[in-house]
C-alpha cells in the first residue's frame, strides 16, 4: 500500500479543494438566482438576466460614477429595444424601474454589456447591482429628497431637460419633456409627459414617445390640427421632434387621444438635412395659410424656416441668424411668435433662440430677436451685434411657449438648469425642474428698443396659502433690518416688496438661514443693475461653474417693485412689470428663514413687504 505523507497529501487535497471551488464557481458563473430572475454571468462584461416570474417592474440599481452598460431587451428572443444604464459596480445610489407590464405573457431577457475595465468574470459577479436587482410590483416615486421642488414642475424620477411639445386643448395644458427614465443623468431621451388644468398642479403620465430605430427622441413641438390638414383626423395632436441616431432628422408622431398616446408616423423622417439640425417648433401662420416650422441648425448658428400645407411635406423658405446676437455656442430650441407691444395696438414677431454655451454668465441661456415675419422670412429689427436675454440668471434654458393657448396667450416655461453642471446638482432620484410658467409680451424700453416683459403666469397666485406675513413699510440703513420667512413647507414662499432707494447707492436684500448660507440680491443704483449672488447660498462646490453672481440691467428708479419666488432649490426674481427676470438654482442645507434689507450708504425705504407661504404642489 502506498504510504502518503502529509507533504504528499497536501497537493492532493489542494486539488480537491480547488476543483470543488471551480465547480461551485462554475455553478455561480452559469446561473445565479434572485427571486424570479436567473442571471448568467457570461464574461467579464457580458451577462444575461432571464425574467422567470415577471412582476410589474424590474428594479435596476444605479451608481452614477459607474460606466454606462448597454441593455438589449430581448422579448421572446428578439431585440425589442436597447438603453443605457449605469449599473452599480461599487455602491447603489438609487433604483430605477424597468417596466415589464408592457411585455405581459412574453419572455423577457436582458442582454447586458457593461463597459468596465476588467478581465475576468468573477469581478463582474461582484458588481453591487446583482444583489439588489429585483422584481417588484411597486416602485416608490414619493421622492423625499431635501432639494426636491415643492411647487415647480419636475419629473417623478429620472433626469429631465428641455420642455417639449407643449400644447393646450380642451381645458388642459400638456407638457412633455426630455426624459431619461433609467437614471438621473442625461441619456436615453424619451418624451416624458405631464398635464395640468391650471399650469401649477401637474399630473404625471406614462412616457409619451420612446426611442425607435431612427434614434432617441430629442426636443420638438406639437400643434392641434383643427382642420385635419395632415389627414390623421380633426383635432389630432401632431408632434414633430428630432430623431437622434447617428445623425439628426425630424420625425412626426400623432395622437388621437389628446396627447395621451402617440403613433409614430411610418414615413419618418419628414425632414432630413446633411447638417446637425434639431428641435423643430411649429405654428399655424394665419396670413399665409400655412404651417411654419423653425429648426435649429445648431452648428451653423442659424434658424431655418420651413412651410407646409399638411405638416408632412416641408419646404425650406429661409434662414436667419448668420452673425446675429450671441454666437459663442450651438443654437437650439427655437420658437417664433407674434406678440403684442404693451400699451399699443401694435404687434411684433419674436424669435427665441436658446444658446449653449455662450450665455451671459457662462453655459446655457435664452436670447431673443425682435422683428417681422412675412410667412417666409424673419427680419430682425436690431443690429446683429445686439443681444437680448430673456432671463438674467444661470438657470433658464430651452424656453419655449405653449401652442394653441387660450385667449391668444403666450406662456413660456424653461428648464431650470444649465448644461455646465446640470448632471452634478446635489439631487439623486430625480434631476431638474422647470421654471414657473411665465407670460410674455413686448414693451418699449427707455432706449426705444422693444424688449420682452416676463411675468409669472397669473395662475401662480393660487399657490398662496394661509395668511400672508404682512410686514408693512419700514426704512433700512447700513445695519440690516430682518424679517422672518415662513417656517412651514420648508420655507417655500413668495416675497413681494417695493423698494424706494432714496439716498442709497446699493440696496441689499438677503435670504439667509441659521448656517449663514445666503443668497443676496442687490439693486445697484450707481451702476443701474440688479444682481443675485449665490456664491455663499448653500452647497456650491459640486461644480466649479456653480458659484456665480448674475446681473441684469436695471435703470435707477425712484421705486422698484420686486417679486421673489423661493422653492427648495431655486430663487426666481421678477421686476414688478416683468422688465427683467432672473432665475438661479440654490442649494441651502437648511431652508432660508430670514429676509433682510440693508444699504451701503444713506437709507432706503421698503414698502409693503409681504411674504406669502406657498402650497406644496408636488
Ligand atoms: C437642448 C438640447 C436640444 C436637444 C436636447 C437633447 O438642451 O441639447 O438641442 O434636442 O437637448 O436632450
XYZ file of C-alpha atoms and ligand atoms in Angstrom:
630
model
C 0.000 0.000 0.000
C 1.286 3.356 -0.931
C 2.019 5.497 2.005
C 1.040 9.151 1.707
C 2.993 11.569 3.820
C 1.366 14.817 4.923
C 3.541 16.533 2.463
C 2.393 14.457 -0.496
C -1.235 14.546 0.654
C -1.322 18.346 0.557
C -1.259 18.730 -3.215
C -3.954 16.041 -3.463
C -6.354 17.790 -1.019
C -5.368 21.085 -2.536
C -6.506 19.826 -5.931
C -9.786 18.553 -4.465
C -10.464 21.921 -2.836
C -9.564 23.868 -5.978
C -11.677 21.551 -8.163
C -14.660 21.893 -5.827
C -14.230 25.633 -5.784
C -14.160 25.700 -9.583
C -17.322 23.557 -9.664
C -19.061 25.872 -7.157
C -17.824 28.917 -9.043
C -18.986 27.491 -12.337
C -22.436 26.935 -10.968
C -22.309 30.573 -9.924
C -20.990 31.707 -13.302
C -23.689 29.855 -15.165
C -26.637 30.993 -13.158
C -27.296 32.956 -10.020
C -30.787 33.121 -8.664
C -32.595 36.127 -7.265
C -36.330 35.557 -6.746
C -37.895 35.159 -10.183
C -34.665 36.020 -12.012
C -31.881 33.923 -13.436
C -28.591 35.713 -14.008
C -25.969 34.181 -16.302
C -22.510 35.678 -15.991
C -21.080 35.044 -19.431
C -17.940 37.124 -19.486
C -16.071 39.974 -17.866
C -18.533 42.412 -19.375
C -21.447 40.327 -20.523
C -24.397 38.932 -18.559
C -27.898 37.728 -19.309
C -30.808 38.249 -16.965
C -33.784 35.996 -17.580
C -37.068 37.116 -16.061
C -38.759 33.908 -14.913
C -41.703 35.107 -12.818
C -42.419 38.635 -14.015
C -43.851 41.344 -11.801
C -44.689 44.938 -12.747
C -41.113 46.210 -12.650
C -37.560 45.052 -12.717
C -35.686 47.441 -10.408
C -32.232 48.320 -11.728
C -29.593 49.510 -9.210
C -27.736 52.593 -10.456
C -24.388 54.081 -9.464
C -23.765 57.417 -11.130
C -19.988 57.001 -11.151
C -20.242 53.641 -12.953
C -19.767 53.481 -16.724
C -22.879 53.039 -18.846
C -23.980 49.491 -19.560
C -25.987 48.754 -22.701
C -29.101 46.721 -22.056
C -30.682 44.949 -25.020
C -34.202 43.902 -24.134
C -34.989 40.553 -25.756
C -38.671 39.703 -25.937
C -39.280 36.115 -26.975
C -35.604 36.202 -28.023
C -35.997 39.174 -30.389
C -34.423 42.563 -29.614
C -37.225 44.955 -28.741
C -35.183 47.936 -27.565
C -31.843 48.961 -26.109
C -30.992 51.507 -23.479
C -28.061 52.640 -21.366
C -27.949 52.454 -17.601
C -25.125 52.986 -15.118
C -25.452 49.626 -13.356
C -23.949 49.807 -9.878
C -20.407 48.456 -9.500
C -19.274 49.663 -6.056
C -22.365 51.081 -4.399
C -26.005 51.737 -5.138
C -27.117 55.365 -5.458
C -30.764 54.651 -6.283
C -33.027 52.244 -8.159
C -34.803 52.837 -11.478
C -37.776 50.774 -12.632
C -37.809 48.927 -15.939
C -41.451 48.411 -16.935
C -42.276 44.734 -17.531
C -46.062 45.187 -17.803
C -45.738 46.111 -21.468
C -44.440 42.572 -22.152
C -47.147 40.642 -20.307
C -47.294 36.993 -21.372
C -43.933 37.186 -23.172
C -40.498 36.024 -22.119
C -38.141 38.877 -21.302
C -34.363 38.524 -21.176
C -31.941 41.406 -20.658
C -28.718 41.063 -22.589
C -26.340 43.306 -20.654
C -22.983 44.613 -21.860
C -21.072 46.534 -19.226
C -18.171 48.822 -20.010
C -15.942 48.116 -17.033
C -12.224 47.669 -17.433
C -11.635 44.192 -16.049
C -10.529 40.882 -17.377
C -12.457 38.277 -15.501
C -15.970 37.157 -14.862
C -15.503 36.796 -11.097
C -15.031 40.584 -10.799
C -18.175 41.068 -12.840
C -20.084 38.841 -10.438
C -19.035 41.048 -7.533
C -20.777 44.136 -9.026
C -23.111 45.724 -6.483
C -26.044 45.699 -8.912
C -26.674 41.961 -8.976
C -27.677 41.528 -5.348
C -30.251 44.299 -5.496
C -31.587 43.574 -8.974
C -35.182 42.784 -8.051
C -38.632 42.154 -9.385
C -41.312 44.242 -7.739
C -44.925 45.199 -8.148
C -44.247 48.671 -6.773
C -41.771 51.496 -7.278
C -41.550 54.217 -4.648
C -41.742 57.512 -6.542
C -42.729 59.564 -3.473
C -39.453 61.375 -3.562
C -38.459 62.780 -0.167
C -35.212 64.498 -1.084
C -34.438 67.785 0.629
C -33.920 69.667 -2.636
C -36.972 68.370 -4.437
C -39.020 71.430 -5.522
C -42.358 71.684 -3.757
C -44.195 73.759 -6.356
C -42.201 73.660 -9.580
C -42.837 71.020 -12.200
C -40.314 68.203 -12.035
C -40.329 64.538 -13.085
C -41.265 61.890 -10.509
C -37.877 60.307 -11.013
C -35.074 60.284 -13.553
C -33.390 63.053 -15.489
C -35.239 65.915 -17.224
C -34.038 68.616 -19.609
C -35.926 70.734 -22.168
C -39.700 71.204 -22.069
C -41.143 69.778 -25.303
C -44.290 69.621 -27.403
C -46.398 71.854 -25.180
C -49.981 72.409 -26.307
C -53.328 73.365 -24.808
C -56.555 71.574 -25.678
C -59.944 71.103 -24.053
C -59.009 72.805 -20.800
C -55.670 71.085 -20.300
C -52.092 72.193 -20.703
C -49.809 69.395 -21.809
C -46.127 69.467 -21.078
C -43.706 66.879 -22.434
C -40.051 66.892 -21.559
C -36.692 65.377 -22.392
C -36.593 62.441 -20.015
C -34.201 59.692 -19.052
C -36.236 57.063 -17.181
C -33.134 54.988 -16.424
C -31.071 57.393 -14.364
C -30.679 60.962 -13.160
C -28.084 61.923 -15.752
C -28.664 62.803 -19.407
C -29.268 59.864 -21.768
C -31.907 57.620 -23.431
C -34.040 60.602 -24.438
C -37.795 59.919 -24.304
C -40.679 62.385 -24.113
C -41.965 62.255 -20.540
C -45.460 63.669 -20.074
C -47.387 65.755 -17.539
C -50.630 67.714 -17.808
C -52.337 70.422 -15.831
C -55.615 72.316 -15.775
C -54.074 75.355 -14.088
C -50.353 75.394 -15.008
C -49.368 74.745 -11.394
C -50.703 71.298 -10.356
C -49.172 68.683 -12.593
C -50.368 65.167 -13.150
C -47.759 62.689 -14.325
C -48.480 60.307 -17.194
C -46.704 57.353 -18.798
C -43.945 58.088 -21.288
C -45.379 59.629 -24.487
C -42.772 58.968 -27.214
C -39.974 56.412 -26.926
C -36.797 55.872 -28.941
C -37.051 53.727 -32.066
C -34.818 52.589 -34.921
C -34.283 56.199 -36.087
C -32.872 57.217 -32.740
C -33.705 58.656 -29.368
C -36.361 61.349 -29.064
C -34.897 64.851 -28.816
C -36.780 68.124 -28.434
C -39.675 69.263 -30.585
C -43.145 70.786 -30.543
C -46.818 69.881 -31.014
C -49.797 71.530 -32.678
C -53.519 70.817 -32.685
C -54.518 70.059 -36.283
C -58.040 71.506 -36.053
C -58.755 71.257 -39.789
C -57.201 67.845 -40.349
C -54.555 69.191 -42.746
C -52.356 66.141 -42.078
C -55.120 63.597 -42.574
C -54.803 61.901 -39.181
C -58.149 63.302 -38.027
C -59.766 66.568 -36.994
C -58.200 67.799 -33.770
C -55.332 65.302 -33.911
C -52.281 66.416 -31.970
C -49.229 66.379 -34.223
C -45.792 66.293 -32.659
C -42.606 66.850 -34.653
C -39.349 66.081 -32.878
C -35.757 65.255 -33.650
C -34.827 61.613 -34.062
C -31.263 61.455 -32.831
C -29.445 58.430 -34.176
C -26.085 58.546 -35.919
C -27.458 61.773 -37.463
C -30.291 64.090 -36.514
C -33.508 64.164 -38.551
C -37.054 65.301 -37.932
C -39.861 62.838 -37.237
C -43.611 63.091 -36.846
C -45.891 61.376 -34.341
C -49.629 61.894 -33.980
C -52.069 61.460 -31.151
C -55.781 60.774 -31.476
C -56.450 60.905 -27.726
C -55.428 64.468 -26.837
C -51.768 63.702 -26.382
C -52.011 60.735 -24.030
C -50.532 58.264 -26.542
C -48.685 58.869 -29.815
C -48.342 56.840 -33.001
C -45.038 57.272 -34.738
C -45.560 58.083 -38.439
C -44.308 55.249 -40.630
C -42.740 57.503 -43.310
C -40.335 59.242 -40.964
C -38.140 61.198 -41.263
C -40.180 64.070 -42.678
C -37.195 66.449 -42.829
C -33.659 65.244 -43.409
C -30.713 67.590 -43.887
C -26.993 66.997 -44.110
C -26.340 69.376 -41.205
C -26.920 68.923 -37.476
C -30.493 70.234 -37.166
C -32.849 69.850 -34.249
C -35.692 70.997 -32.016
C -38.419 71.769 -34.638
C -41.007 74.270 -33.458
C -44.276 74.754 -35.381
C -47.237 77.088 -35.552
C -50.095 77.922 -37.918
C -49.457 81.158 -39.851
C -52.839 82.710 -40.458
C -51.811 85.178 -43.180
C -50.103 82.688 -45.489
C -52.486 79.855 -44.587
C -49.572 77.521 -43.902
C -47.807 75.709 -41.138
C -44.418 77.168 -40.286
C -41.609 75.175 -38.716
C -38.441 76.671 -37.344
C -35.473 74.381 -36.962
C -32.163 74.991 -35.186
C -29.167 74.442 -37.470
C -27.152 74.082 -34.293
C -23.586 74.379 -35.551
C -24.359 76.919 -38.311
C -25.837 79.122 -35.553
C -28.849 79.687 -37.724
C -32.561 79.059 -37.545
C -34.036 77.534 -40.688
C -37.631 78.341 -41.561
C -39.872 75.842 -43.397
C -43.512 75.931 -44.522
C -46.040 73.183 -45.173
C -49.699 72.787 -46.104
C -50.042 69.442 -44.294
C -47.344 69.061 -41.594
C -45.773 66.205 -43.579
C -44.174 67.890 -46.605
C -41.941 70.809 -45.721
C -40.284 73.399 -47.964
C -37.305 75.389 -46.733
C -38.109 79.093 -47.093
C -35.240 80.957 -45.469
C -32.706 81.070 -42.698
C -31.972 83.622 -40.012
C -29.114 84.201 -37.687
C -25.828 84.357 -39.513
C -23.757 86.735 -37.383
C -26.687 87.793 -35.189
C -26.707 88.039 -31.398
C -24.756 85.660 -29.175
C -22.790 83.212 -31.293
C -20.493 81.505 -28.817
C -22.383 78.232 -28.634
C -24.758 75.988 -30.528
C -28.184 77.369 -31.369
C -31.009 75.190 -30.071
C -34.709 75.118 -29.171
C -36.220 77.935 -31.267
C -39.675 79.459 -31.012
C -41.262 82.149 -33.191
C -44.380 84.072 -32.231
C -46.263 87.327 -32.737
C -46.558 89.355 -29.526
C -48.459 92.496 -28.576
C -46.491 95.603 -27.658
C -47.698 96.752 -24.245
C -49.852 99.872 -24.229
C -50.221 99.947 -28.049
C -52.258 98.077 -30.636
C -49.057 97.039 -32.401
C -47.635 93.546 -32.633
C -44.123 92.383 -33.425
C -42.523 88.982 -34.043
C -40.124 87.466 -31.540
C -37.707 84.675 -32.337
C -36.456 82.821 -29.270
C -33.057 81.205 -29.671
C -31.536 79.188 -26.857
C -27.753 79.063 -26.899
C -25.260 76.792 -25.180
C -22.618 77.702 -24.142
C -22.360 81.466 -24.667
C -24.853 82.641 -22.047
C -24.022 85.926 -20.259
C -22.806 84.114 -17.106
C -21.403 81.008 -18.777
C -23.151 77.963 -20.197
C -26.767 77.969 -21.296
C -29.159 80.895 -21.766
C -32.094 82.091 -23.866
C -31.654 85.039 -26.235
C -34.334 86.537 -28.467
C -34.653 88.739 -31.524
C -37.481 91.186 -32.241
C -38.582 91.837 -35.820
C -41.058 90.898 -38.539
C -42.145 87.675 -40.183
C -43.905 87.579 -43.557
C -44.658 83.867 -43.764
C -41.265 83.087 -45.275
C -38.553 85.230 -43.736
C -37.792 86.640 -40.294
C -36.218 90.107 -40.392
C -34.573 91.360 -37.224
C -35.162 94.986 -36.216
C -31.908 95.442 -34.377
C -28.290 95.376 -35.448
C -26.546 91.980 -35.430
C -24.299 92.980 -32.531
C -27.221 93.463 -30.144
C -28.104 90.568 -27.857
C -31.264 90.493 -25.744
C -31.690 87.950 -22.939
C -34.978 86.539 -21.757
C -33.752 85.866 -18.230
C -30.619 87.097 -16.481
C -29.981 84.073 -14.272
C -27.872 80.998 -14.928
C -30.738 78.524 -14.816
C -33.186 79.295 -17.582
C -32.782 77.282 -20.752
C -34.716 75.772 -23.653
C -37.526 78.292 -23.078
C -40.477 77.668 -25.416
C -44.196 78.502 -25.436
C -47.486 76.608 -25.295
C -49.154 76.124 -28.650
C -52.887 76.821 -29.038
C -53.047 78.560 -25.641
C -56.414 80.167 -24.854
C -57.070 83.879 -25.393
C -54.011 84.176 -27.647
C -51.910 83.862 -24.544
C -48.163 83.408 -24.856
C -46.996 81.393 -21.908
C -43.489 80.005 -21.728
C -41.640 77.643 -19.459
C -37.917 76.863 -19.331
C -35.704 74.132 -17.977
C -34.325 75.448 -14.676
C -30.728 74.348 -15.054
C -27.549 74.888 -17.017
C -25.575 72.371 -19.073
C -22.419 73.404 -17.187
C -23.496 71.483 -14.077
C -26.963 70.014 -14.671
C -25.666 66.446 -14.319
C -23.948 67.191 -10.990
C -26.503 69.105 -8.918
C -26.946 67.544 -5.461
C -30.167 65.597 -6.069
C -30.450 61.855 -6.528
C -33.576 60.107 -7.655
C -34.595 62.981 -9.937
C -32.722 65.805 -11.613
C -34.080 69.177 -12.677
C -37.277 71.142 -12.562
C -38.897 73.697 -14.849
C -39.271 77.401 -14.079
C -42.625 78.832 -13.108
C -44.842 79.323 -16.169
C -44.431 82.910 -17.404
C -46.491 85.140 -19.661
C -44.607 87.244 -22.174
C -45.316 90.393 -24.177
C -43.205 93.271 -25.511
C -42.574 96.698 -24.023
C -40.674 99.687 -25.271
C -37.542 100.371 -23.228
C -36.141 103.833 -22.434
C -33.796 103.430 -25.437
C -36.724 102.958 -27.837
C -35.910 99.253 -28.308
C -38.523 96.543 -27.813
C -37.882 94.050 -25.031
C -39.663 91.036 -23.602
C -41.656 91.601 -20.431
C -41.659 88.346 -18.481
C -44.130 87.937 -15.609
C -45.239 84.867 -13.634
C -48.449 83.447 -15.112
C -51.407 84.748 -13.028
C -52.275 81.130 -12.092
C -49.178 81.182 -9.866
C -51.095 83.370 -7.364
C -53.239 80.351 -6.500
C -50.179 78.814 -4.852
C -50.518 81.280 -1.975
C -51.584 79.513 1.186
C -52.717 80.653 4.613
C -52.275 84.130 5.968
C -49.581 86.289 4.424
C -46.892 87.762 6.659
C -47.514 91.490 6.199
C -44.509 93.421 7.399
C -45.731 96.801 6.159
C -43.291 99.623 5.387
C -40.013 100.475 7.106
C -36.738 102.181 6.483
C -33.338 100.472 6.410
C -29.795 101.789 6.783
C -26.385 100.160 6.766
C -27.455 97.940 9.662
C -29.705 95.263 8.272
C -33.386 95.034 9.138
C -34.534 91.416 9.279
C -37.934 89.774 8.995
C -38.862 86.103 9.333
C -39.762 83.888 6.420
C -42.481 81.255 6.916
C -41.397 78.092 8.688
C -43.943 75.742 7.161
C -43.406 73.722 3.962
C -39.606 74.069 4.117
C -39.984 77.849 3.950
C -41.182 77.941 0.327
C -42.580 81.415 -0.278
C -43.223 84.410 -2.472
C -41.772 87.726 -1.311
C -43.276 90.985 -2.603
C -41.920 94.433 -1.879
C -41.438 97.906 -3.225
C -38.003 99.461 -2.828
C -37.588 103.212 -2.576
C -33.791 103.602 -2.700
C -33.655 107.288 -1.631
C -30.029 108.114 -0.734
C -28.720 104.528 -1.002
C -26.143 103.597 -3.626
C -26.815 99.887 -3.307
C -29.704 98.082 -1.646
C -29.068 94.518 -0.475
C -31.855 92.009 0.124
C -30.552 88.861 1.749
C -32.231 85.490 2.174
C -30.368 83.542 4.842
C -30.541 80.604 7.235
C -29.061 79.664 10.623
C -25.926 78.299 8.933
C -25.324 81.759 7.453
C -25.906 80.440 3.975
C -27.288 83.295 1.907
C -28.493 84.476 -1.441
C -28.060 88.208 -1.850
C -29.873 90.336 -4.385
C -28.506 93.816 -4.943
C -30.143 96.812 -6.552
C -27.148 98.896 -7.580
C -28.311 102.399 -8.426
C -24.876 103.701 -9.353
C -24.363 101.027 -11.980
C -28.052 100.604 -12.913
C -28.017 96.877 -12.272
C -29.886 94.228 -10.350
C -27.829 91.201 -9.353
C -28.085 87.915 -7.487
C -25.110 86.451 -5.639
C -25.288 82.749 -4.854
C -21.609 82.235 -4.039
C -22.478 81.506 -0.371
C -26.029 80.240 -0.970
C -25.509 76.702 0.385
C -23.909 73.741 -1.394
C -21.930 75.241 -4.254
C -18.773 73.170 -4.601
C -20.238 70.282 -6.624
C -19.156 72.114 -9.773
C -16.718 74.979 -10.340
C -19.174 76.838 -12.568
C -21.951 76.867 -9.988
C -20.906 79.731 -7.662
C -21.865 82.907 -9.513
C -23.185 86.435 -9.435
C -25.710 87.130 -12.172
C -26.509 90.678 -13.281
C -29.412 92.331 -15.135
C -29.592 95.899 -16.421
C -31.953 97.851 -14.166
C -32.139 101.626 -14.627
C -32.115 103.623 -11.381
C -35.695 104.442 -10.499
C -37.474 106.096 -7.617
C -39.287 102.795 -6.964
C -38.555 99.195 -7.823
C -41.199 96.503 -7.321
C -39.852 93.013 -6.810
C -41.296 89.528 -6.623
C -39.067 86.727 -5.383
C -40.132 83.083 -5.503
C -38.242 80.710 -3.245
C -38.545 76.947 -3.638
C -36.322 74.311 -2.067
C -33.572 74.748 -4.642
C -34.364 77.892 -6.605
C -34.859 81.635 -6.407
C -36.693 83.409 -9.232
C -36.724 87.204 -9.205
C -39.077 89.338 -11.309
C -39.219 93.090 -11.657
C -42.847 94.057 -10.977
C -43.641 94.838 -14.628
C -41.510 91.976 -15.919
C -38.698 94.215 -17.161
C -36.276 91.564 -16.068
C -36.467 88.018 -14.773
C -33.604 86.223 -13.049
C -33.626 82.505 -12.269
C -30.957 80.789 -10.209
C -30.668 77.428 -8.503
C -29.500 77.449 -4.863
C -28.955 74.515 -2.506
C -29.131 75.802 1.090
C -28.583 72.982 3.575
C -31.384 74.367 5.751
C -34.242 76.423 4.330
C -33.770 80.196 4.359
C -35.517 81.601 7.437
C -34.891 85.346 7.180
C -35.183 88.145 4.640
C -33.184 91.248 5.487
C -32.638 94.633 3.884
C -29.578 96.885 4.192
C -27.847 99.615 2.169
C -24.225 100.569 1.503
C -24.816 104.210 2.479
C -27.681 106.547 3.368
C -31.080 104.971 3.794
C -33.746 103.276 1.724
C -37.397 102.614 2.306
C -39.183 99.312 1.895
C -42.909 99.477 1.211
C -45.424 96.709 1.831
C -43.093 93.822 2.431
C -45.397 90.805 2.164
C -44.375 87.175 2.373
C -46.786 84.503 1.225
C -46.387 80.887 2.217
C -46.906 78.660 -0.781
C -48.721 75.366 -1.127
C -46.916 72.102 -1.590
C -47.922 71.073 -5.048
C -45.716 68.124 -5.882
C -31.046 71.387 -25.526
C -30.814 70.085 -26.248
C -31.595 70.056 -27.542
C -31.764 68.599 -27.785
C -31.947 68.070 -26.394
C -31.404 66.692 -26.184
O -30.896 71.325 -24.162
O -29.445 69.912 -26.468
O -30.964 70.732 -28.594
O -32.867 68.330 -28.594
O -31.286 68.965 -25.533
O -31.741 66.203 -24.936
